[in-house]
Amino acid sequence: MRLHEYQSKEIFVDYRIPIPRGRLASTPEEAGLIAEELNGPVVLKAQVLVGGRGKAGGIRLVKSSDEAEDEASKILGNRIKDIPVRRLLVEEAVNIQQEIYFGLTVDRESGETVMIASAAGGVEIEEVARVSPEKIVRININPLIGLRDYQARNCATDIEIPRELWRSFIGIARNLYQAYITLDSTLAEINPLVITTENRWMALDGKIIIDDNALFRHIDIIDKRDISAESPEEIEARKFGVSYIKLDGNIGCLVNGAGLAMATMDIIRHKGGQPANFLDIGGGASSERVAAALRIILADPQVKTILINIFGGITRCDEVALGIQQVLKEIKPEIPFVIRLVGTNEKEGKQILADSSLTTADSLQEAAEKAVKLSLESA
Ligand code: GDP
Ligand code: MN
């Protein structure tokens, strides 16, 4: 789950990381009022979950409250990178001396946290990595030991932070690390972390991503979820307890179990096809959940063939079959279905679907071959 800038900054405050004064506005009038309160030049920042808002026109520096109201009316309701802007963060403008990139994320290779910093802050780190990778410093943090002060100090010297700011930089690094670990984040990023002309640190932008699998431990954060920023399919899937990720291919997959779902995608590719999604109906799925999952797949216009791969254990094949039958009756889809149904209550399941004209397969291999063939014919 990705947090908005203003939400990330609420967390920064909790962890004593300095941010500019400011508040959220959802109307131009509010933006004007906040600017008046702040009594000076302000920055208007569109709260949309995309990077590079600056370049896309989502960040505006204005001098007065009138100008703030005026500019706010232009951004609110408009789109930044195709996402409608519903809220603006109105913040006091900061005089910048230097912009730094500072972030913590997961290093999958070592299985540790990696602290990433660069003196080339402000622009997207992916861009820096592409153009001048030598400007990026990476320091691994052993999760059992945690961030040590000397590591933050090494980081400070590597990116040439002025000596008198080392101590305060170490404090920020420590606090961000604390937030990152406590919140089960997969990313905690400050870009830019600036040194103001008054020689003070300020987090001007923030981006925190929380591991979805740990959200149950952070009930207060679940409430911050911005559903308007997610695709309707994903919202629908979550509502029914289905894991769904859309992909670019044309073979829709309905599978029970994440491992089996991945194996199914692998074998589709191996046979020369392209999966349209990852989908795991989970263990012991009810017919309602199966039906919901199938409706989500069928709503994707790119899907030309459906591959259903069920290995019944706790999940009962007859229950799955009932869900499929229901959707077939309701939608009467014209695209071909390939189904492999084995395991618990297999016979009953096959019975239910006997009258439907679905292509059946006994093995995953055979099912994938048939699905790929059908998908190529319809392409
Ligand atoms: P992003 O483009 O979505 O990453 O949005 P940011 O919040 O990082 O802002 C982009 C850039 O706008 C920053 O790197 C700064 O250069 C500039 N910016 C943001 N806030 C201020 C501010 O208070 N004062 C000044 N002078 N520039 C700012
Ligand atoms: Mn930024």
GROMACS .gro file of C-alpha atoms and ligand atoms in nm:
model
  408
    1MET     CA    1   0.000   0.000   0.000
    2ARG     CA    2   0.142   0.328  -0.112
    3LEU     CA    3   0.091   0.636   0.103
    4HIS     CA    4   0.032   0.986  -0.027
    5GLU     CA    5   0.294   1.251   0.034
    6TYR     CA    6   0.083   1.415   0.306
    7GLN     CA    7   0.032   1.077   0.477
    8SER     CA    8   0.403   1.000   0.462
    9LYS     CA    9   0.468   1.339   0.615
   10GLU     CA   10   0.225   1.269   0.901
   11ILE     CA   11   0.446   0.970   0.974
   12PHE     CA   12   0.761   1.185   0.948
   13VAL     CA   13   0.617   1.410   1.217
   14ASP     CA   14   0.557   1.107   1.441
   15TYR     CA   15   0.920   1.011   1.394
   16ARG     CA   16   1.062   1.361   1.443
   17ILE     CA   17   1.168   1.421   1.085
   18PRO     CA   18   1.128   1.793   1.008
   19ILE     CA   19   0.877   1.892   0.738
   20PRO     CA   20   0.751   2.231   0.618
   21ARG     CA   21   0.441   2.376   0.784
   22GLY     CA   22   0.127   2.320   0.581
   23ARG     CA   23  -0.214   2.159   0.546
   24LEU     CA   24  -0.435   1.976   0.302
   25ALA     CA   25  -0.688   2.158   0.085
   26SER     CA   26  -0.964   2.015  -0.131
   27THR     CA   27  -1.102   2.344  -0.265
   28PRO     CA   28  -0.931   2.654  -0.407
   29GLU     CA   29  -1.081   2.863  -0.124
   30GLU     CA   30  -0.925   2.636   0.136
   31ALA     CA   31  -0.593   2.657  -0.044
   32GLY     CA   32  -0.618   3.037  -0.031
   33LEU     CA   33  -0.699   3.034   0.340
   34ILE     CA   34  -0.408   2.805   0.425
   35ALA     CA   35  -0.175   3.026   0.220
   36GLU     CA   36  -0.301   3.325   0.417
   37GLU     CA   37  -0.231   3.145   0.744
   38LEU     CA   38   0.118   3.057   0.631
   39ASN     CA   39   0.166   3.421   0.544
   40GLY     CA   40   0.429   3.401   0.272
   41PRO     CA   41   0.512   3.219  -0.048
   42VAL     CA   42   0.366   2.867  -0.059
   43VAL     CA   43   0.399   2.554  -0.266
   44LEU     CA   44   0.087   2.378  -0.394
   45LYS     CA   45   0.138   2.005  -0.432
   46ALA     CA   46  -0.106   1.770  -0.603
   47GLN     CA   47  -0.167   1.460  -0.393
   48VAL     CA   48  -0.162   1.190  -0.657
   49LEU     CA   49   0.022   0.861  -0.630
   50VAL     CA   50   0.271   0.914  -0.911
   51GLY     CA   51   0.631   1.025  -0.923
   52GLY     CA   52   0.762   1.328  -1.109
   53ARG     CA   53   0.468   1.552  -1.026
   54GLY     CA   54   0.700   1.851  -1.050
   55LYS     CA   55   0.765   1.799  -1.419
   56ALA     CA   56   0.402   1.708  -1.486
   57GLY     CA   57   0.272   2.041  -1.350
   58GLY     CA   58   0.158   1.910  -1.012
   59ILE     CA   59   0.385   2.136  -0.804
   60ARG     CA   60   0.342   2.516  -0.814
   61LEU     CA   61   0.524   2.786  -0.625
   62VAL     CA   62   0.306   3.093  -0.558
   63LYS     CA   63   0.364   3.422  -0.381
   64SER     CA   64   0.027   3.523  -0.237
   65SER     CA   65  -0.296   3.373  -0.108
   66ASP     CA   66  -0.486   3.511  -0.409
   67GLU     CA   67  -0.243   3.347  -0.641
   68ALA     CA   68  -0.268   3.027  -0.437
   69GLU     CA   69  -0.645   3.019  -0.479
   70ASP     CA   70  -0.614   3.092  -0.847
   71GLU     CA   71  -0.352   2.826  -0.916
   72ALA     CA   72  -0.532   2.574  -0.694
   73SER     CA   73  -0.844   2.611  -0.906
   74LYS     CA   74  -0.637   2.514  -1.210
   75ILE     CA   75  -0.486   2.202  -1.055
   76LEU     CA   76  -0.781   2.070  -0.853
   77GLY     CA   77  -1.009   1.861  -1.067
   78ASN     CA   78  -0.748   1.839  -1.341
   79ARG     CA   79  -0.539   1.535  -1.408
   80ILE     CA   80  -0.172   1.471  -1.339
   81LYS     CA   81  -0.045   1.176  -1.542
   82ASP     CA   82  -0.408   1.079  -1.593
   83ILE     CA   83  -0.499   1.074  -1.224
   84PRO     CA   84  -0.761   1.327  -1.108
   85VAL     CA   85  -0.633   1.565  -0.841
   86ARG     CA   86  -0.873   1.583  -0.549
   87ARG     CA   87  -0.646   1.729  -0.284
   88LEU     CA   88  -0.356   1.969  -0.260
   89LEU     CA   89  -0.096   1.998   0.007
   90VAL     CA   90  -0.035   2.367   0.072
   91GLU     CA   91   0.301   2.421   0.235
   92GLU     CA   92   0.526   2.712   0.321
   93ALA     CA   93   0.788   2.748   0.048
   94VAL     CA   94   1.135   2.655   0.157
   95ASN     CA   95   1.455   2.818   0.040
   96ILE     CA   96   1.669   2.536  -0.084
   97GLN     CA   97   2.047   2.522  -0.059
   98GLN     CA   98   2.087   2.159  -0.157
   99GLU     CA   99   1.858   1.868  -0.252
  100ILE     CA  100   1.949   1.517  -0.143
  101TYR     CA  101   1.795   1.181  -0.208
  102PHE     CA  102   1.760   0.958   0.096
  103GLY     CA  103   1.572   0.628   0.114
  104LEU     CA  104   1.545   0.283   0.266
  105THR     CA  105   1.421  -0.021   0.083
  106VAL     CA  106   1.450  -0.397   0.058
  107ASP     CA  107   1.759  -0.543  -0.106
  108ARG     CA  108   1.620  -0.870  -0.234
  109GLU     CA  109   1.957  -1.012  -0.322
  110SER     CA  110   2.106  -0.990   0.028
  111GLY     CA  111   1.773  -1.008   0.211
  112GLU     CA  112   1.867  -0.693   0.400
  113THR     CA  113   1.757  -0.333   0.415
  114VAL     CA  114   1.954  -0.103   0.191
  115MET     CA  115   2.008   0.264   0.265
  116ILE     CA  116   2.033   0.465  -0.054
  117ALA     CA  117   2.155   0.823  -0.077
  118SER     CA  118   2.260   1.065  -0.345
  119ALA     CA  119   2.371   1.424  -0.363
  120ALA     CA  120   2.171   1.441  -0.686
  121GLY     CA  121   1.834   1.466  -0.511
  122GLY     CA  122   1.507   1.612  -0.634
  123VAL     CA  123   1.487   1.411  -0.954
  124GLU     CA  124   1.363   1.054  -0.963
  125ILE     CA  125   1.625   0.813  -0.834
  126GLU     CA  126   1.561   0.575  -1.124
  127GLU     CA  127   1.673   0.858  -1.352
  128VAL     CA  128   1.991   0.918  -1.151
  129ALA     CA  129   2.060   0.543  -1.153
  130ARG     CA  130   2.032   0.542  -1.532
  131VAL     CA  131   2.229   0.856  -1.613
  132SER     CA  132   2.490   0.871  -1.337
  133PRO     CA  133   2.489   0.558  -1.124
  134GLU     CA  134   2.820   0.661  -0.962
  135LYS     CA  135   2.630   0.934  -0.778
  136ILE     CA  136   2.432   0.680  -0.576
  137VAL     CA  137   2.557   0.542  -0.246
  138ARG     CA  138   2.423   0.211  -0.115
  139ILE     CA  139   2.486   0.080   0.233
  140ASN     CA  140   2.339  -0.250   0.348
  141ILE     CA  141   2.185  -0.276   0.693
  142ASN     CA  142   2.174  -0.609   0.867
  143PRO     CA  143   1.815  -0.641   0.995
  144LEU     CA  144   1.930  -0.820   1.312
  145ILE     CA  145   2.171  -0.543   1.404
  146GLY     CA  146   1.980  -0.246   1.269
  147LEU     CA  147   2.117   0.085   1.142
  148ARG     CA  148   2.440   0.184   1.317
  149ASP     CA  149   2.544   0.547   1.348
  150TYR     CA  150   2.873   0.484   1.169
  151GLN     CA  151   2.679   0.363   0.863
  152ALA     CA  152   2.479   0.685   0.851
  153ARG     CA  153   2.802   0.881   0.901
  154ASN     CA  154   2.969   0.693   0.614
  155CYS     CA  155   2.670   0.778   0.404
  156ALA     CA  156   2.700   1.146   0.499
  157THR     CA  157   3.068   1.159   0.405
  158ASP     CA  158   3.012   0.967   0.081
  159ILE     CA  159   2.760   1.219  -0.047
  160GLU     CA  160   2.963   1.507   0.095
  161ILE     CA  161   2.723   1.650   0.346
  162PRO     CA  162   2.886   1.943   0.531
  163ARG     CA  163   3.046   1.827   0.854
  164GLU     CA  164   2.835   2.045   1.084
  165LEU     CA  165   2.524   1.865   0.954
  166TRP     CA  166   2.645   1.510   1.008
  167ARG     CA  167   2.497   1.473   1.353
  168SER     CA  168   2.152   1.593   1.250
  169PHE     CA  169   2.167   1.381   0.935
  170ILE     CA  170   2.240   1.072   1.144
  171GLY     CA  171   1.935   1.159   1.355
  172ILE     CA  172   1.713   1.174   1.045
  173ALA     CA  173   1.854   0.848   0.913
  174ARG     CA  174   1.789   0.679   1.246
  175ASN     CA  175   1.434   0.813   1.266
  176LEU     CA  176   1.349   0.713   0.912
  177TYR     CA  177   1.490   0.367   0.976
  178GLN     CA  178   1.275   0.339   1.288
  179ALA     CA  179   0.964   0.434   1.088
  180TYR     CA  180   1.060   0.197   0.806
  181ILE     CA  181   1.097  -0.102   1.040
  182THR     CA  182   0.806  -0.026   1.271
  183LEU     CA  183   0.563   0.018   0.983
  184ASP     CA  184   0.674  -0.293   0.793
  185SER     CA  185   0.758  -0.076   0.495
  186THR     CA  186   0.913  -0.189   0.172
  187LEU     CA  187   1.011   0.170   0.091
  188ALA     CA  188   1.062   0.487   0.293
  189GLU     CA  189   1.195   0.766   0.080
  190ILE     CA  190   1.264   1.137   0.122
  191ASN     CA  191   1.326   1.304  -0.212
  192PRO     CA  192   1.427   1.572  -0.182
  193LEU     CA  193   1.566   1.589   0.168
  194VAL     CA  194   1.688   1.947   0.159
  195ILE     CA  195   1.937   2.163   0.338
  196THR     CA  196   1.766   2.501   0.364
  197THR     CA  197   1.950   2.830   0.322
  198GLU     CA  198   1.926   2.851   0.704
  199ASN     CA  199   2.131   2.529   0.715
  200ARG     CA  200   1.851   2.313   0.845
  201TRP     CA  201   1.717   1.978   0.728
  202MET     CA  202   1.370   1.954   0.580
  203ALA     CA  203   1.188   1.662   0.418
  204LEU     CA  204   1.018   1.827   0.119
  205ASP     CA  205   0.868   1.513  -0.028
  206GLY     CA  206   0.795   1.169   0.115
  207LYS     CA  207   0.697   0.832  -0.015
  208ILE     CA  208   0.624   0.533   0.204
  209ILE     CA  209   0.506   0.193   0.086
  210ILE     CA  210   0.374  -0.055   0.343
  211ASP     CA  211   0.391  -0.428   0.279
  212ASP     CA  212   0.030  -0.535   0.211
  213ASN     CA  213   0.093  -0.861   0.393
  214ALA     CA  214   0.169  -0.669   0.713
  215LEU     CA  215  -0.126  -0.430   0.695
  216PHE     CA  216  -0.320  -0.630   0.951
  217ARG     CA  217  -0.064  -0.512   1.206
  218HIS     CA  218  -0.132  -0.147   1.120
  219ILE     CA  219  -0.505  -0.098   1.145
  220ASP     CA  220  -0.466   0.280   1.169
  221ILE     CA  221  -0.286   0.282   0.835
  222ILE     CA  222  -0.546   0.073   0.653
  223ASP     CA  223  -0.781   0.368   0.708
  224LYS     CA  224  -0.546   0.586   0.507
  225ARG     CA  225  -0.590   0.371   0.198
  226ASP     CA  226  -0.683   0.584  -0.101
  227ILE     CA  227  -0.919   0.366  -0.298
  228SER     CA  228  -0.962   0.627  -0.572
  229ALA     CA  229  -0.600   0.565  -0.668
  230GLU     CA  230  -0.649   0.192  -0.723
  231SER     CA  231  -0.800   0.014  -1.018
  232PRO     CA  232  -1.162  -0.097  -0.972
  233GLU     CA  233  -1.061  -0.459  -1.041
  234GLU     CA  234  -0.812  -0.458  -0.756
  235ILE     CA  235  -1.067  -0.311  -0.515
  236GLU     CA  236  -1.323  -0.569  -0.622
  237ALA     CA  237  -1.070  -0.852  -0.585
  238ARG     CA  238  -0.968  -0.744  -0.238
  239LYS     CA  239  -1.331  -0.722  -0.132
  240PHE     CA  240  -1.373  -1.091  -0.212
  241GLY     CA  241  -1.037  -1.202  -0.073
  242VAL     CA  242  -0.891  -1.271  -0.418
  243SER     CA  243  -0.530  -1.180  -0.502
  244TYR     CA  244  -0.535  -1.025  -0.848
  245ILE     CA  245  -0.267  -0.853  -1.048
  246LYS     CA  246  -0.331  -0.745  -1.404
  247LEU     CA  247  -0.068  -0.822  -1.665
  248ASP     CA  248  -0.033  -0.750  -2.036
  249GLY     CA  249  -0.116  -1.085  -2.194
  250ASN     CA  250  -0.442  -1.235  -2.324
  251ILE     CA  251  -0.484  -1.559  -2.128
  252GLY     CA  252  -0.691  -1.501  -1.817
  253CYS     CA  253  -0.592  -1.731  -1.530
  254LEU     CA  254  -0.808  -1.850  -1.242
  255VAL     CA  255  -0.607  -2.063  -1.003
  256ASN     CA  256  -0.611  -2.168  -0.638
  257GLY     CA  257  -0.290  -2.103  -0.450
  258ALA     CA  258  -0.021  -1.846  -0.518
  259GLY     CA  259   0.243  -2.106  -0.601
  260LEU     CA  260   0.016  -2.286  -0.845
  261ALA     CA  261  -0.083  -1.951  -0.997
  262MET     CA  262   0.282  -1.869  -1.059
  263ALA     CA  263   0.353  -2.214  -1.199
  264THR     CA  264   0.053  -2.170  -1.429
  265MET     CA  265   0.188  -1.838  -1.556
  266ASP     CA  266   0.531  -1.990  -1.606
  267ILE     CA  267   0.402  -2.279  -1.810
  268ILE     CA  268   0.182  -2.051  -2.021
  269ARG     CA  269   0.491  -1.851  -2.112
  270HIS     CA  270   0.690  -2.167  -2.163
  271LYS     CA  271   0.432  -2.279  -2.418
  272GLY     CA  272   0.454  -1.946  -2.599
  273GLY     CA  273   0.150  -1.771  -2.451
  274GLN     CA  274   0.101  -1.457  -2.241
  275PRO     CA  275  -0.089  -1.453  -1.912
  276ALA     CA  276  -0.335  -1.164  -1.872
  277ASN     CA  277  -0.318  -1.174  -1.494
  278PHE     CA  278  -0.204  -1.340  -1.179
  279LEU     CA  279  -0.503  -1.459  -0.981
  280ASP     CA  280  -0.523  -1.667  -0.667
  281ILE     CA  281  -0.870  -1.745  -0.533
  282GLY     CA  282  -0.709  -1.861  -0.208
  283GLY     CA  283  -0.782  -2.171  -0.007
  284GLY     CA  284  -1.131  -2.313   0.041
  285ALA     CA  285  -1.291  -2.061  -0.193
  286SER     CA  286  -1.670  -2.039  -0.201
  287SER     CA  287  -1.862  -2.037  -0.529
  288GLU     CA  288  -1.929  -1.664  -0.472
  289ARG     CA  289  -1.560  -1.591  -0.455
  290VAL     CA  290  -1.491  -1.798  -0.767
  291ALA     CA  291  -1.768  -1.614  -0.951
  292ALA     CA  292  -1.632  -1.275  -0.842
  293ALA     CA  293  -1.284  -1.373  -0.961
  294LEU     CA  294  -1.413  -1.489  -1.296
  295ARG     CA  295  -1.614  -1.170  -1.347
  296ILE     CA  296  -1.298  -0.967  -1.282
  297ILE     CA  297  -1.105  -1.163  -1.544
  298LEU     CA  298  -1.386  -1.140  -1.798
  299ALA     CA  299  -1.409  -0.762  -1.751
  300ASP     CA  300  -1.061  -0.728  -1.902
  301PRO     CA  301  -1.112  -0.669  -2.276
  302GLN     CA  302  -0.764  -0.803  -2.352
  303VAL     CA  303  -0.855  -1.152  -2.232
  304LYS     CA  304  -0.909  -1.388  -2.527
  305THR     CA  305  -0.895  -1.724  -2.352
  306ILE     CA  306  -0.949  -1.839  -1.997
  307LEU     CA  307  -0.745  -2.103  -1.823
  308ILE     CA  308  -0.886  -2.241  -1.500
  309ASN     CA  309  -0.643  -2.452  -1.304
  310ILE     CA  310  -0.776  -2.597  -0.980
  311PHE     CA  311  -0.592  -2.844  -0.765
  312GLY     CA  312  -0.855  -2.929  -0.507
  313GLY     CA  313  -0.744  -2.987  -0.151
  314ILE     CA  314  -0.928  -2.775   0.097
  315THR     CA  315  -1.074  -2.608  -0.209
  316ARG     CA  316  -1.360  -2.822  -0.340
  317CYS     CA  317  -1.392  -2.869  -0.713
  318ASP     CA  318  -1.773  -2.878  -0.699
  319GLU     CA  319  -1.781  -2.542  -0.523
  320VAL     CA  320  -1.549  -2.397  -0.789
  321ALA     CA  321  -1.764  -2.550  -1.063
  322LEU     CA  322  -2.077  -2.390  -0.917
  323GLY     CA  323  -1.911  -2.048  -0.929
  324ILE     CA  324  -1.808  -2.098  -1.290
  325GLN     CA  325  -2.151  -2.227  -1.387
  326GLN     CA  326  -2.315  -1.923  -1.234
  327VAL     CA  327  -2.100  -1.679  -1.433
  328LEU     CA  328  -2.144  -1.878  -1.756
  329LYS     CA  329  -2.520  -1.850  -1.714
  330GLU     CA  330  -2.507  -1.486  -1.625
  331ILE     CA  331  -2.255  -1.348  -1.878
  332LYS     CA  332  -2.251  -1.613  -2.155
  333PRO     CA  333  -1.895  -1.529  -2.250
  334GLU     CA  334  -1.794  -1.600  -2.608
  335ILE     CA  335  -1.426  -1.662  -2.543
  336PRO     CA  336  -1.302  -2.020  -2.501
  337PHE     CA  337  -1.242  -2.173  -2.158
  338VAL     CA  338  -0.987  -2.442  -2.079
  339ILE     CA  339  -1.035  -2.612  -1.746
  340ARG     CA  340  -0.829  -2.847  -1.541
  341LEU     CA  341  -1.013  -2.966  -1.234
  342VAL     CA  342  -0.850  -3.227  -1.012
  343GLY     CA  343  -0.864  -3.325  -0.645
  344THR     CA  344  -1.135  -3.300  -0.383
  345ASN     CA  345  -1.485  -3.357  -0.528
  346GLU     CA  346  -1.345  -3.363  -0.880
  347LYS     CA  347  -1.619  -3.594  -1.006
  348GLU     CA  348  -1.898  -3.375  -0.869
  349GLY     CA  349  -1.731  -3.068  -1.014
  350LYS     CA  350  -1.699  -3.217  -1.361
  351GLN     CA  351  -2.061  -3.328  -1.343
  352ILE     CA  352  -2.176  -2.973  -1.281
  353LEU     CA  353  -1.986  -2.845  -1.581
  354ALA     CA  354  -2.063  -3.143  -1.809
  355ASP     CA  355  -2.321  -2.952  -2.012
  356SER     CA  356  -2.106  -2.643  -2.062
  357SER     CA  357  -1.888  -2.648  -2.371
  358LEU     CA  358  -1.556  -2.606  -2.193
  359THR     CA  359  -1.234  -2.761  -2.313
  360THR     CA  360  -1.105  -2.992  -2.043
  361ALA     CA  361  -0.754  -3.107  -1.960
  362ASP     CA  362  -0.613  -3.357  -1.713
  363SER     CA  363  -0.269  -3.209  -1.661
  364LEU     CA  364  -0.141  -2.854  -1.627
  365GLN     CA  365   0.083  -2.918  -1.926
  366GLU     CA  366  -0.210  -3.014  -2.145
  367ALA     CA  367  -0.427  -2.728  -2.015
  368ALA     CA  368  -0.157  -2.471  -2.092
  369GLU     CA  369  -0.098  -2.609  -2.441
  370LYS     CA  370  -0.467  -2.593  -2.524
  371ALA     CA  371  -0.509  -2.243  -2.379
  372VAL     CA  372  -0.209  -2.108  -2.567
  373LYS     CA  373  -0.330  -2.262  -2.893
  374LEU     CA  374  -0.674  -2.106  -2.850
  375SER     CA  375  -0.527  -1.770  -2.756
  376LEU     CA  376  -0.310  -1.767  -3.069
  377GLU     CA  377  -0.606  -1.860  -3.290
  378SER     CA  378  -0.815  -1.574  -3.153
  379ALA     CA  379  -0.531  -1.318  -3.168
  380GDP     P1  380   0.783   1.513  -0.723
  380GDP     O1  381   0.821   1.581  -0.851
  380GDP     O2  382   0.650   1.441  -0.736
  380GDP     O3  383   0.889   1.424  -0.670
  380GDP     O4  384   0.755   1.630  -0.615
  380GDP     P2  385   0.852   1.697  -0.506
  380GDP     O5  386   0.773   1.725  -0.385
  380GDP     O6  387   0.976   1.619  -0.486
  380GDP     O7  388   0.889   1.837  -0.570
  380GDP     C1  389   0.964   1.847  -0.688
  380GDP     C2  390   1.059   1.963  -0.681
  380GDP     O8  391   0.992   2.084  -0.655
  380GDP     C3  392   1.159   1.951  -0.567
  380GDP     O9  393   1.268   1.870  -0.597
  380GDP     C4  394   1.199   2.097  -0.549
  380GDP    O10  395   1.300   2.130  -0.642
  380GDP     C5  396   1.073   2.172  -0.584
  380GDP     N1  397   1.009   2.214  -0.458
  380GDP     C6  398   0.922   2.145  -0.381
  380GDP     N2  399   0.890   2.216  -0.271
  380GDP     C7  400   0.962   2.330  -0.276
  380GDP     C8  401   0.975   2.445  -0.191
  380GDP    O11  402   0.917   2.456  -0.084
  380GDP     N3  403   1.059   2.544  -0.233
  380GDP     C9  404   1.127   2.536  -0.349
  380GDP     N4  405   1.207   2.636  -0.385
  380GDP     N5  406   1.118   2.432  -0.431
  380GDP    C10  407   1.037   2.330  -0.396
  381MN      MN  408   1.001   1.410  -0.501
   0.00000   0.00000   0.00000
